Coordinates of C-alpha atoms in Angstrom, one line a residue:
Chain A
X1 CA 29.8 29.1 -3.2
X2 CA 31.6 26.0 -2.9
X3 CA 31.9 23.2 -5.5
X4 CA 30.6 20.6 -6.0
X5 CA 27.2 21.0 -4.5
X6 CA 25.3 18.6 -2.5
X7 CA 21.4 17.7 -3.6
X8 CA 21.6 14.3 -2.3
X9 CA 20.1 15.1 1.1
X10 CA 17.6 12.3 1.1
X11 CA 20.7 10.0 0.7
X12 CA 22.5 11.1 3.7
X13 CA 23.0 14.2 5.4
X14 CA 26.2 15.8 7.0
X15 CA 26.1 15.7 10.3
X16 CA 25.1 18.9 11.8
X17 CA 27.9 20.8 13.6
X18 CA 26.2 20.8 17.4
X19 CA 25.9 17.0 16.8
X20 CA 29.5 16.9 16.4
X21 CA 30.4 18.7 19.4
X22 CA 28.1 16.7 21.5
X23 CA 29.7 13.3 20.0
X24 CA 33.1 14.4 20.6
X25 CA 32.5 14.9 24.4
X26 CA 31.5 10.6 24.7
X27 CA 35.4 9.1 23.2
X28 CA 38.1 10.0 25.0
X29 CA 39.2 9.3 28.4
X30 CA 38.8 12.7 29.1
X31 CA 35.0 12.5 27.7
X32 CA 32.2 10.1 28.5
X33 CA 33.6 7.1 27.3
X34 CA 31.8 4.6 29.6
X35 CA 29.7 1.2 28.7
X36 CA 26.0 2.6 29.4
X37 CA 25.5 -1.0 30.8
X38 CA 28.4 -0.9 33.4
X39 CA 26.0 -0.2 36.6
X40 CA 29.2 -0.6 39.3
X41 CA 30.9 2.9 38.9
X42 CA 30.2 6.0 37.9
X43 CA 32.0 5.9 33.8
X44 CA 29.1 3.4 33.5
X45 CA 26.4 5.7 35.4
X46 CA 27.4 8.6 33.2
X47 CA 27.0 7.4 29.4
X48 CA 23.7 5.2 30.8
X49 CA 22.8 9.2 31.7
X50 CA 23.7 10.1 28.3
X51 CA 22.1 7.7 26.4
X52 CA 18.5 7.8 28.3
X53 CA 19.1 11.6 27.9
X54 CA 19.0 11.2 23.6
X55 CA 16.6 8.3 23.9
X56 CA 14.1 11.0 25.3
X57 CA 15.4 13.4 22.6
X58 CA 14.1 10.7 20.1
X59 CA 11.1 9.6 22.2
X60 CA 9.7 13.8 22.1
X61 CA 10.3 14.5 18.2
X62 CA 7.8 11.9 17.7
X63 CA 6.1 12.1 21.0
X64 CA 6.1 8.4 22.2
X65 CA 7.3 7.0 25.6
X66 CA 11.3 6.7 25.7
X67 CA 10.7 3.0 27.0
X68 CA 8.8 2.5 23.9
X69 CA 12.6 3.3 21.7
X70 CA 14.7 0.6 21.0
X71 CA 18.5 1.6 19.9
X72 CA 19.5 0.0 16.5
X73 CA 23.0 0.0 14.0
X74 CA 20.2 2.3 11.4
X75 CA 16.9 2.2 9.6
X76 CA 18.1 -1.0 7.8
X77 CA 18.3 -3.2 11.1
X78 CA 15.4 -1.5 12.6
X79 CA 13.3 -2.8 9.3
X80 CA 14.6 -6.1 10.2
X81 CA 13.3 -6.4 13.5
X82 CA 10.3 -5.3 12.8
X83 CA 9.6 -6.9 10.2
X84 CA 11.0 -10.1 10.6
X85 CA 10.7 -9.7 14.4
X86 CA 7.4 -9.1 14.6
X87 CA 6.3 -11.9 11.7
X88 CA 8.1 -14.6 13.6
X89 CA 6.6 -14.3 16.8
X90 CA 2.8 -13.9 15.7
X91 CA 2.9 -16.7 12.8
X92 CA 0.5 -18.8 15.2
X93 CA -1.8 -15.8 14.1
X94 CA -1.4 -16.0 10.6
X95 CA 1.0 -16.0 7.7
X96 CA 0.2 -13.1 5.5
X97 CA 1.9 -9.6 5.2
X98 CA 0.9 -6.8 3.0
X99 CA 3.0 -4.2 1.6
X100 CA 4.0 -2.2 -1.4
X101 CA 6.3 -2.3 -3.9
X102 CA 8.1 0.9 -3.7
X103 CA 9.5 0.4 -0.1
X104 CA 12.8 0.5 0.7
X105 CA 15.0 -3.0 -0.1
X106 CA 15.3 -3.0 3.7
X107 CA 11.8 -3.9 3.7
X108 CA 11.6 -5.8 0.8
X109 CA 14.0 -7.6 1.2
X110 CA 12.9 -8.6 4.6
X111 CA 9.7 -9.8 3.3
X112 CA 11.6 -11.9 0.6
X113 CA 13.3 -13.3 3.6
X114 CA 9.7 -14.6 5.2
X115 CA 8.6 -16.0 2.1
X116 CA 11.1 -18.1 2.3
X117 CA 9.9 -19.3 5.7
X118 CA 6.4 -19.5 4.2
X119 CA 4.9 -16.4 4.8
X120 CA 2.7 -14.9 2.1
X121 CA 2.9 -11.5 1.0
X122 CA 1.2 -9.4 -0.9
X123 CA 3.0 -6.3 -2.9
X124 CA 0.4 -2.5 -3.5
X125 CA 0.9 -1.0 -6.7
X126 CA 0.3 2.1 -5.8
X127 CA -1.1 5.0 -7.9
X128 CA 0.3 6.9 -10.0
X129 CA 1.3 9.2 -7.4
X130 CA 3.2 7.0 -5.5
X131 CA 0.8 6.8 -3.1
X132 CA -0.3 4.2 -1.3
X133 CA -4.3 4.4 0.2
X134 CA -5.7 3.1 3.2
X135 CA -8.8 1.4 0.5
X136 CA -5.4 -0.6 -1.3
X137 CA -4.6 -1.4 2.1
X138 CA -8.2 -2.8 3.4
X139 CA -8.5 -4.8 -0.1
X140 CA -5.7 -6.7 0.6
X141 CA -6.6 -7.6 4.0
X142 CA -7.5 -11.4 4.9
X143 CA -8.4 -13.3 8.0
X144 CA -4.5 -14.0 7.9
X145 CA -2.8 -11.2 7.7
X146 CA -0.4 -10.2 11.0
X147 CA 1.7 -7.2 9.6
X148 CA 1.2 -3.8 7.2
X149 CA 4.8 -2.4 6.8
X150 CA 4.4 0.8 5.1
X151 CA 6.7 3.7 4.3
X152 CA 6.0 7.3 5.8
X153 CA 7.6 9.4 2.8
X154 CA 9.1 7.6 -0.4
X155 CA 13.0 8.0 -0.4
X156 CA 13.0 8.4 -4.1
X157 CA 10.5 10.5 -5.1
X158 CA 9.4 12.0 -1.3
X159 CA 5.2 11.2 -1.6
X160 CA 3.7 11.2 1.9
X161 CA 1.4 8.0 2.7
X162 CA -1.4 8.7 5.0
X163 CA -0.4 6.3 7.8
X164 CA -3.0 7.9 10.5
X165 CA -5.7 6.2 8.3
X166 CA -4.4 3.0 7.5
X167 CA -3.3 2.7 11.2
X168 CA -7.0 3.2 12.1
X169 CA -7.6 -0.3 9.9
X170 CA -5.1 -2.1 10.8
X171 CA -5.6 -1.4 14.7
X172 CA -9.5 -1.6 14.5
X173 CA -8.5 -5.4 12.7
X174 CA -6.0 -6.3 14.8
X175 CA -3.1 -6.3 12.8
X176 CA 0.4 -5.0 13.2
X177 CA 1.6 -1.8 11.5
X178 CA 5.0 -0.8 10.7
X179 CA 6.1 2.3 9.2
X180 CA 9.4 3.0 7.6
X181 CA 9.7 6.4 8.7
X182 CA 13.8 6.9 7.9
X183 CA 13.1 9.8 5.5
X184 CA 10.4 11.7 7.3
X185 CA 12.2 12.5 11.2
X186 CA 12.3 16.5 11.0
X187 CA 11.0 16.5 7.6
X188 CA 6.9 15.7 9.0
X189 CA 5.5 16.2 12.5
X190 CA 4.8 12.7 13.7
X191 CA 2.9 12.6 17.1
X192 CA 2.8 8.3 17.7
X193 CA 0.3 9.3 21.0
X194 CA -1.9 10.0 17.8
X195 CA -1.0 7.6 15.5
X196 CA -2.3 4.2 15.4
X197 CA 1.3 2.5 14.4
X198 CA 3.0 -0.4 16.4
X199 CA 6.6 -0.2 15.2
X200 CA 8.4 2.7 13.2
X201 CA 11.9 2.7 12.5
X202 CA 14.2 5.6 12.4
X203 CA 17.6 6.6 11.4
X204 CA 20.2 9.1 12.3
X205 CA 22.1 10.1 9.3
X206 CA 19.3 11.5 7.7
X207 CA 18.3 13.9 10.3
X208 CA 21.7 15.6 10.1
X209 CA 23.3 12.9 13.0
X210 CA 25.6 10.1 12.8
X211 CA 25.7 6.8 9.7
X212 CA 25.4 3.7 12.0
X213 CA 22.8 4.6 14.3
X214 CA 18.8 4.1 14.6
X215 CA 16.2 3.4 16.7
X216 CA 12.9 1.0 16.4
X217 CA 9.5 2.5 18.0
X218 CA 8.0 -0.3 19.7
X219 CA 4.1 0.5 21.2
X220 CA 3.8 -0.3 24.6
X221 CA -0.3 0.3 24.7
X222 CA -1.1 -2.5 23.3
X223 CA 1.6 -3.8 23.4
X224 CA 3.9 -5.1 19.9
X225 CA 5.8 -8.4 20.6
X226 CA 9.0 -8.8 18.5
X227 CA 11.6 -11.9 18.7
X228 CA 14.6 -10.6 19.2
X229 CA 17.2 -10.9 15.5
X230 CA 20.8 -10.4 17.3
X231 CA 21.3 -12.0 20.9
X232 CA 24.0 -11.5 23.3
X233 CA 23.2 -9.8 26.8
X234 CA 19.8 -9.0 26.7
X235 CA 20.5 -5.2 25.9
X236 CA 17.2 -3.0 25.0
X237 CA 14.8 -4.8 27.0
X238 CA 16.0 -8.3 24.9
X239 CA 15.0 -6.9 21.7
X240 CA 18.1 -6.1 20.9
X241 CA 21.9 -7.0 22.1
X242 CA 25.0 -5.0 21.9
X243 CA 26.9 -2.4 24.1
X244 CA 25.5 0.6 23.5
X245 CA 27.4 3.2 21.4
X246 CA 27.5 5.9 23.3
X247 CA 28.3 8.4 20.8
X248 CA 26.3 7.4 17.8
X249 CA 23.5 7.5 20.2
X250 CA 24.0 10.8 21.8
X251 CA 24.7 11.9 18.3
X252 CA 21.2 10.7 17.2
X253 CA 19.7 12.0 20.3
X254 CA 20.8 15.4 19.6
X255 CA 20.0 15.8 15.7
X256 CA 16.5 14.7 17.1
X257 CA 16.5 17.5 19.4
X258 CA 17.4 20.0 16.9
X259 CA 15.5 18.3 14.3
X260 CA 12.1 19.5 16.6
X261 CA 13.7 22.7 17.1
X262 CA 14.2 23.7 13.9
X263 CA 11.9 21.5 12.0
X264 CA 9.0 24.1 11.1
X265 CA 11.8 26.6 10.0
X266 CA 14.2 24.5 8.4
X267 CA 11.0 23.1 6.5
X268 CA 9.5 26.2 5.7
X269 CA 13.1 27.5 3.7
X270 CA 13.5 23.9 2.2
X271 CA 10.4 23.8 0.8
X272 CA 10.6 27.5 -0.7
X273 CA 14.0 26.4 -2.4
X274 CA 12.3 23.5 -4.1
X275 CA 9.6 25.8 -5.2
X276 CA 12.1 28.0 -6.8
X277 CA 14.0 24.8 -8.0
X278 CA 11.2 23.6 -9.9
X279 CA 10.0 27.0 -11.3
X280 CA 13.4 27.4 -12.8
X281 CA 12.9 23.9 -14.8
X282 CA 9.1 23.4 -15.4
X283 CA 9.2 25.5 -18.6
X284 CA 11.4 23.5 -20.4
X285 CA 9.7 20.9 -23.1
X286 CA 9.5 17.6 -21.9
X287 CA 10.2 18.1 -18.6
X288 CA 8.0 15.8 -15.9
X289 CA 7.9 15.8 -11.9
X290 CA 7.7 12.6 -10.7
X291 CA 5.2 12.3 -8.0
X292 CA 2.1 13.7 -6.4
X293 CA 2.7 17.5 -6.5
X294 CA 0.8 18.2 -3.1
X295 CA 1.7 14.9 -0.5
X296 CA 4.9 15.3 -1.0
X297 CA 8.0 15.9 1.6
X298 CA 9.9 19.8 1.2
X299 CA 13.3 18.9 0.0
X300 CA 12.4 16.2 -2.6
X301 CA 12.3 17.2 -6.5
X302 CA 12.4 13.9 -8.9
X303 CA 12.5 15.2 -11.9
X304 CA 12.1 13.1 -15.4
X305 CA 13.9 15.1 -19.1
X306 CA 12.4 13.0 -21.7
X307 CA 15.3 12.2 -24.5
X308 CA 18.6 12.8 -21.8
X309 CA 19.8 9.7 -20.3
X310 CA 20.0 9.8 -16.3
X311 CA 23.5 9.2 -16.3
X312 CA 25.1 11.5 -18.8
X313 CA 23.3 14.3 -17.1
X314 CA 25.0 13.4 -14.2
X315 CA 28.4 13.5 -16.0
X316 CA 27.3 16.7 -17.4
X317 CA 26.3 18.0 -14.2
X318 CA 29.5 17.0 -12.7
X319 CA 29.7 19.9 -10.0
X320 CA 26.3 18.8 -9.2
X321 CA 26.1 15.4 -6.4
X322 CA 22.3 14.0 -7.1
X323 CA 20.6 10.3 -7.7
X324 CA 19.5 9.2 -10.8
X325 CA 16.6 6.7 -11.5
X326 CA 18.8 5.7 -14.5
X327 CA 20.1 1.9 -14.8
X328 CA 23.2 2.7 -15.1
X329 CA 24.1 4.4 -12.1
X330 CA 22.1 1.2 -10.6
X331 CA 24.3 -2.1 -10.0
X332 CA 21.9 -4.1 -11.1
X333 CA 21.6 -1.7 -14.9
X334 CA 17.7 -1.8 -14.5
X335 CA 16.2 1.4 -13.8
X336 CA 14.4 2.4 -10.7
X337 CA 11.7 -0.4 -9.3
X338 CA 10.2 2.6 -7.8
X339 CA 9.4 4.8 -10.8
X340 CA 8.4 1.7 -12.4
X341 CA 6.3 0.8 -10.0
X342 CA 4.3 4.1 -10.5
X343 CA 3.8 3.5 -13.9
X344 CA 6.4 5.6 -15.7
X345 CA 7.4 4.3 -18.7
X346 CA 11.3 2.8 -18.5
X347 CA 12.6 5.8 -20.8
X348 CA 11.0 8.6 -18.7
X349 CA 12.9 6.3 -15.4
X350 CA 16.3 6.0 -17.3
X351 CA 15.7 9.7 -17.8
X352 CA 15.0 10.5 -13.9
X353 CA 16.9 12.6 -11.7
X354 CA 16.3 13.1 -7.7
X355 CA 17.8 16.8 -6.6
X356 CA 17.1 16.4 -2.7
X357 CA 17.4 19.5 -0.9
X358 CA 18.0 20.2 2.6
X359 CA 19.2 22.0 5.6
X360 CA 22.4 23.7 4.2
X361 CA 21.6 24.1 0.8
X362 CA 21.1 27.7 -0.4
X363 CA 19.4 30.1 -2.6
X364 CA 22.8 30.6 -4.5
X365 CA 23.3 27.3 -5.3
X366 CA 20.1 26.9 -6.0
X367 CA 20.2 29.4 -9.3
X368 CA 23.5 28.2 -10.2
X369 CA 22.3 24.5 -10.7
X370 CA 19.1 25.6 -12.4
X371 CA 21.5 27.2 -15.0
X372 CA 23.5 24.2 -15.0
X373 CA 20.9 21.7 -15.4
X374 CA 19.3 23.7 -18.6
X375 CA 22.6 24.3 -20.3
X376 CA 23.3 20.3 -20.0
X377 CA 20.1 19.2 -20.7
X378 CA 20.0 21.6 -23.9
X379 CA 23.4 19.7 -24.7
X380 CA 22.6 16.4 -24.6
X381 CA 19.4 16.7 -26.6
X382 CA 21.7 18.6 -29.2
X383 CA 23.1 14.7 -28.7
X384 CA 20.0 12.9 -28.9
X385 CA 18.6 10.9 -31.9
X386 CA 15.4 10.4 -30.0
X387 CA 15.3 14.1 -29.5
X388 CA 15.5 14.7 -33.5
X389 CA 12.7 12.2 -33.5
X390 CA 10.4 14.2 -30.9
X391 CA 11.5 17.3 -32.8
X392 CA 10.5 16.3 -36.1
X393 CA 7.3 14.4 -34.9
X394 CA 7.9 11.0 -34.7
X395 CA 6.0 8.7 -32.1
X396 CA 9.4 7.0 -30.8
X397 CA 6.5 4.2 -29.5
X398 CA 5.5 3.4 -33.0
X399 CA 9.2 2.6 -33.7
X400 CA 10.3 -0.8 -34.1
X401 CA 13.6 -0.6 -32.2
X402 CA 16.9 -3.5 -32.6
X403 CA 18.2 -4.3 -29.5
X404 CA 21.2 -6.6 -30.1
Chain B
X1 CA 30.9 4.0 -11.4
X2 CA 34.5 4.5 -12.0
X3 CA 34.9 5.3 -15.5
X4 CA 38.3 5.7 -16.6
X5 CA 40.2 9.3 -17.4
X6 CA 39.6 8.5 -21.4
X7 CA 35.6 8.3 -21.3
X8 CA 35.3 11.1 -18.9
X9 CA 37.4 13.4 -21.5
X10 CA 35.9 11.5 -24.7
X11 CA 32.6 12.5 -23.0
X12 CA 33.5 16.2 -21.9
X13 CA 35.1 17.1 -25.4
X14 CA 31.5 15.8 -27.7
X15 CA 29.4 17.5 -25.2
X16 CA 31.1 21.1 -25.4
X17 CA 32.4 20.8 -28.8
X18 CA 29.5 18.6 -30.8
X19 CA 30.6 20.2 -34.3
X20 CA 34.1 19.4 -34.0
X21 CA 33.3 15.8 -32.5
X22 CA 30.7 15.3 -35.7
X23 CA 27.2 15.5 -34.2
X24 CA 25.1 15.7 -36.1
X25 CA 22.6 14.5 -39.1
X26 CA 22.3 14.4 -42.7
X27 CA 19.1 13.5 -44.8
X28 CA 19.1 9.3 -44.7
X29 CA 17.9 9.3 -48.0
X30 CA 20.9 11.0 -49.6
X31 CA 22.5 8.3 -52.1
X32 CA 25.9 8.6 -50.4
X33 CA 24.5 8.2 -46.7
X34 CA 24.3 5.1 -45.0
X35 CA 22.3 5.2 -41.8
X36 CA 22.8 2.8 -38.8
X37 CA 20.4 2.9 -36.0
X38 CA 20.4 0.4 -32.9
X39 CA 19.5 0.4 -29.0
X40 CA 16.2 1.4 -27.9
X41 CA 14.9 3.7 -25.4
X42 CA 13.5 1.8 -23.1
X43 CA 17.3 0.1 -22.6
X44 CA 18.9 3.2 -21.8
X45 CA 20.5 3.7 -25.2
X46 CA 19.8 4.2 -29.1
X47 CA 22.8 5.2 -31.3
X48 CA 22.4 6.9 -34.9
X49 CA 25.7 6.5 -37.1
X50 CA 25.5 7.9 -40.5
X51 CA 28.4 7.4 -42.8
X52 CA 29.0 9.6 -46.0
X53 CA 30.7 7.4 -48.7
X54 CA 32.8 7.8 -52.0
X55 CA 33.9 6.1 -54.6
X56 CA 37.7 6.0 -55.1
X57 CA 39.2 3.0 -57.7
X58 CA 37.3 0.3 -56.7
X59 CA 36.7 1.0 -53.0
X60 CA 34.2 2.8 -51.2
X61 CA 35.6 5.0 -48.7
X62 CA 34.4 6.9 -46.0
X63 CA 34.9 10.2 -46.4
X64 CA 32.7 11.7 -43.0
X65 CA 30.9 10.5 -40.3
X66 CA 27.9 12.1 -38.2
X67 CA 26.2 10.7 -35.0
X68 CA 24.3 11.0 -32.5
X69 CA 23.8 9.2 -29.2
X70 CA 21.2 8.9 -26.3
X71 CA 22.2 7.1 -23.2
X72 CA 24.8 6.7 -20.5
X73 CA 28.4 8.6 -20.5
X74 CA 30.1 5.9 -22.0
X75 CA 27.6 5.3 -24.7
X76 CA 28.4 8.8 -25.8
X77 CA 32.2 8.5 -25.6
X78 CA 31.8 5.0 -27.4
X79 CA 30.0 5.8 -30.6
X80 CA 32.4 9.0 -30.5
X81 CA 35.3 7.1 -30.2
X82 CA 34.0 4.9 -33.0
X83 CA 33.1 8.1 -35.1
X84 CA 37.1 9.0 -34.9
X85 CA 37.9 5.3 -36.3
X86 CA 36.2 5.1 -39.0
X87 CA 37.5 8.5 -40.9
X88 CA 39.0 7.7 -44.1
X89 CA 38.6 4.4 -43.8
X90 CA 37.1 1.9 -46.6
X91 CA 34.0 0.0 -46.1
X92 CA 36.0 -3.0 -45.8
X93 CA 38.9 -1.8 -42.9
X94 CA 35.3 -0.4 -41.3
X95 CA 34.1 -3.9 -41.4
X96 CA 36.9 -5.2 -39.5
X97 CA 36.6 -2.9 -36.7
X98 CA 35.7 -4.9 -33.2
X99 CA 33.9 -4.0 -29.8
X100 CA 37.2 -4.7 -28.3
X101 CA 38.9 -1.9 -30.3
X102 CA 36.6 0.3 -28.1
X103 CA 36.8 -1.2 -25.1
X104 CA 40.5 -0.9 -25.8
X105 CA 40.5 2.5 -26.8
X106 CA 38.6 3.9 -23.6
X107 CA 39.0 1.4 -21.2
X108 CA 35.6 0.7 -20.4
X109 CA 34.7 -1.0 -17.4
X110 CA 33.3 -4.4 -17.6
X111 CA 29.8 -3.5 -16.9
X112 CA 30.1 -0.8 -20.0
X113 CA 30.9 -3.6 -22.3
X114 CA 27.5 -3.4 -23.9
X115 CA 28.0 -0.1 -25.4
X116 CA 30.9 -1.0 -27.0
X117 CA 29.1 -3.6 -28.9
X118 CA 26.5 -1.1 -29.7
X119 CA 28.3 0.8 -31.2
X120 CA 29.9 -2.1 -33.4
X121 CA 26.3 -2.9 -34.9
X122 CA 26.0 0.5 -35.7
X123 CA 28.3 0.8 -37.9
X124 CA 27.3 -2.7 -39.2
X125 CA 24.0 -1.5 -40.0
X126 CA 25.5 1.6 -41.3
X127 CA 27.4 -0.2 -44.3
X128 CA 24.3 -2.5 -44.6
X129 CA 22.6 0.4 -45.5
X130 CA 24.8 2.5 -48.2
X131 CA 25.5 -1.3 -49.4
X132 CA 21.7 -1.8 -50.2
X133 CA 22.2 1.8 -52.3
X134 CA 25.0 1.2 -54.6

């Protein structure tokens, strides 16, 4: 077993050895180095076969048309064009978007963006389970609204929203609906021939490909209409410029095809480790899941020790790589918006960690970090005035506390 | 968060050795125990410093210290770090003991800042409260 071990899967993923390979072959003069838009020899003819061939790698893991999959830099931009794409060319319909306050900043930030151009939008609480539900969705609804942008599983905490139902709203009213669906490629089955979503955005690098590459679903039947965000050649149909990059692409194209492959498997072991992971923890005191237990993705454990600070478990933990809700592992020193948003109280977020499981984790490290994680939390409460306090029966929220 | 070589070992060293680093708590209502407790935990960060006092000529001095500390790595290594400063020392050289000592001491980064000057009150409110016993 090597050291330090990875649980930060649903940050990024290493790319999986066969996408390496594949990406290697589209660089060198030797390989398939050609501009995919060069249609007057046969360098260009080539990578244009390459990249149609991953586009329909994409296209079948979530069974949609390959026409309907536009190329993006990741997840972030693809977020941006949808959201802010799609907004600007239908404000003649309306000027109001609903969405909820645990999506990603790629979203939120988007949205911030449009109210700035005087859109109006309206931010779910959802419950306590992180879930948004289709009823939160159709309450929020007005003769206004163009655009639902919705995540498919929560990056923090890995709860599933039921997007086939609130698609069936939005499409029976008209109205636009995007799903962030970065975190759930190979980790849910998503069949978009099913589903009644206009736009969904994807990303490579955490589906085992590339950092730098994405796509953007965009529906054909009926059709979505998006204004383009970065100009210059007309690239993807005009809805997004830019010489392809062959190898990113091909890259993403292949992690998708092995993400469909393996999915059910890979899914199936992930979700047992997890299991395991969590019965190894849930008998000590004090010790939360954060989260709906059942709608919720295989690798993802988020995982609250009332009285240890976020961050000095991570320091403890120091062969362990994981995410803490913690503000101070944050830039901005609050604690997650997320686990707030959910109602947990800030001293259960400060006290959050995410252990994210995934494709090459394994049973071994699995017991070792169970052991790890008890022995430091043990520790640290050994360290912990509020501990004492829980100890020796004192309600810490009757306490007046001094903050200087 | 790049924290420098000093927290990471101040940190390390309270965490395996707590005893030897003076975790720990005596019964606040002792006579010779003054008790400082600041931070909350909704902020991430609540410090207990208890100092143990004696009289010698016309000083108080202090003659051990116990804490405890919830919150971030450099929380911990700051009230430690304080803990080894204040040994021996009288209530009066404690007094005189500044945020920036700590910051100096561990080279905290700038966004850390705040637990240096957490740890400052405590002792404040340490003395404050073996002061209000004598």
């Amino acid at each position: 077993m090597q050291l330090p071990i990875y649980f930060d899967y649903a940050s990024t993923t290493p790319v999986d050895p066969r996408v390496v390979t594949k990406m290697q072959e589209c660089l060198s003069i030797d390989g398939n180095f050609g501009n995919p838009a060069s249609r007057s020899h046969a360098f260009g003819w080539k990578a244009e076969e390459a990249t149609e061939e991953a586009r329909l790698n994409v296209a079948r893991l979530v069974n949609c048309d390959p026409r309907e999959i536009v190329w993006t830099s990741g997840a972030t931009e693809s977020d941006n064009l949808a959201i802010k794409g799609s907004a600007r060319f239908n404000k003649g319909k309306g000027n109001h978007i609903i969405t909820s306050k645990v999506e990603h900043k790629a979203v939120l930030d988007s949205c911030r963006q449009l109210e700035r151009e005087g859109f109006v939008i309206s931010y779910l609480d959802p419950g306590s389970n992180g879930i948004v539900t289709p009823a939160m969705v159709s309450s929020e609804i007005t003769d206004q609204t163009i655009l639902v942008s919705l995540m498919h599983i929560n990056n923090e905490i890995g709860v599933i929203n039921d997007i086939e139902s609130i698609g069936k709203i939005t499409r029976e009213k008209g109205i636009i609906f995007h799903v962030d669906a970065a975190q759930s490629t190979g980790k849910l089955p998503i069949d978009l021939s099913q589903l009644d979503v206009d736009l969904m955005s994807f990303s490579a690098h955490k589906t085992y490909g590339p950092k730098g590459i994405g796509a953007l679903y965009a529906r054909r039947k009926p059709r979505v209409r998006l204004e383009a965000q970065i100009h210059g050649g007309g690239h993807e149909r005009g809805m997004r410029s830019g010489t392809l990059a062959t190898h990113q692409i091909v890259g993403m194209g292949e992690a998708f095809r092995i993400a469909k492959e393996d999915m059910i498997q890979d899914n199936k072991r992930i979700k047992s480790l997890r299991d395991k992971f969590w019965d190894g923890l849930n008998d000590m005191e004090e010790v939360y899941l954060n989260g709906d237990r059942e709608h919720r993705a295989a690798g993802f454990l988020n995982v609250s020790f009332n009285y240890v600070e976020g961050e000095s478990l991570i320091m403890a933990l120091k062969d362990i790589a994981v995410s803490s809700g913690s503000a101070c592992t944050s830039a901005s020193l609050e604690p997650s918006y997320v686990l707030r948003a959910i109602g947990l109280k800030d001293e259960l977020a400060h006290s959050s960690i995410r252990f994210a499981i995934g494709r090459f984790t394994t049973d071994e490290e699995v017991e070792y970090t169970i052991g790890l994680v008890r022995d430091a939390v043990g520790k640290l409460r050994e360290l912990s005035p509020l501990w004492d306090m829980y100890k020796d029966g004192v309600d810490l929220d009757t306490i007046e506390w001094s903050t200087s | 968060m790049a924290y420098s070589k000093k927290v990471i070992d101040k940190f390390e060293k309270t965490l395996q050795e707590p005893e030897k680093h003076h975790v720990g708590r005596w019964d606040p209502s002792e006579s010779d125990i003054g008790t400082g407790m600041v931070g909350a935990p909704a902020c991430g960060d609540v410090m207990r410093l208890q100092i143990k006092c004696e009289r010698r000529n016309n000083s108080h001095v202090i003659s051990d210290v116990k804490f405890k500390t919830y919150g971030c790595g450099s929380a911990i290594a700051s009230s430690s770090e304080l803990v080894d400063m204040l040994k021996g020392k009288t209530l009066e050289e404690a007094k005189e003991i500044k945020n920036q000592d700590i910051v100096d001491a561990l080279e905290l980064p700038a966004i850390k800042i705040h637990c240096s000057v957490l740890a400052e009150d405590s002792i404040h409110q340490a003395i404050k409260d073996y002061e209000s016993k004598i």
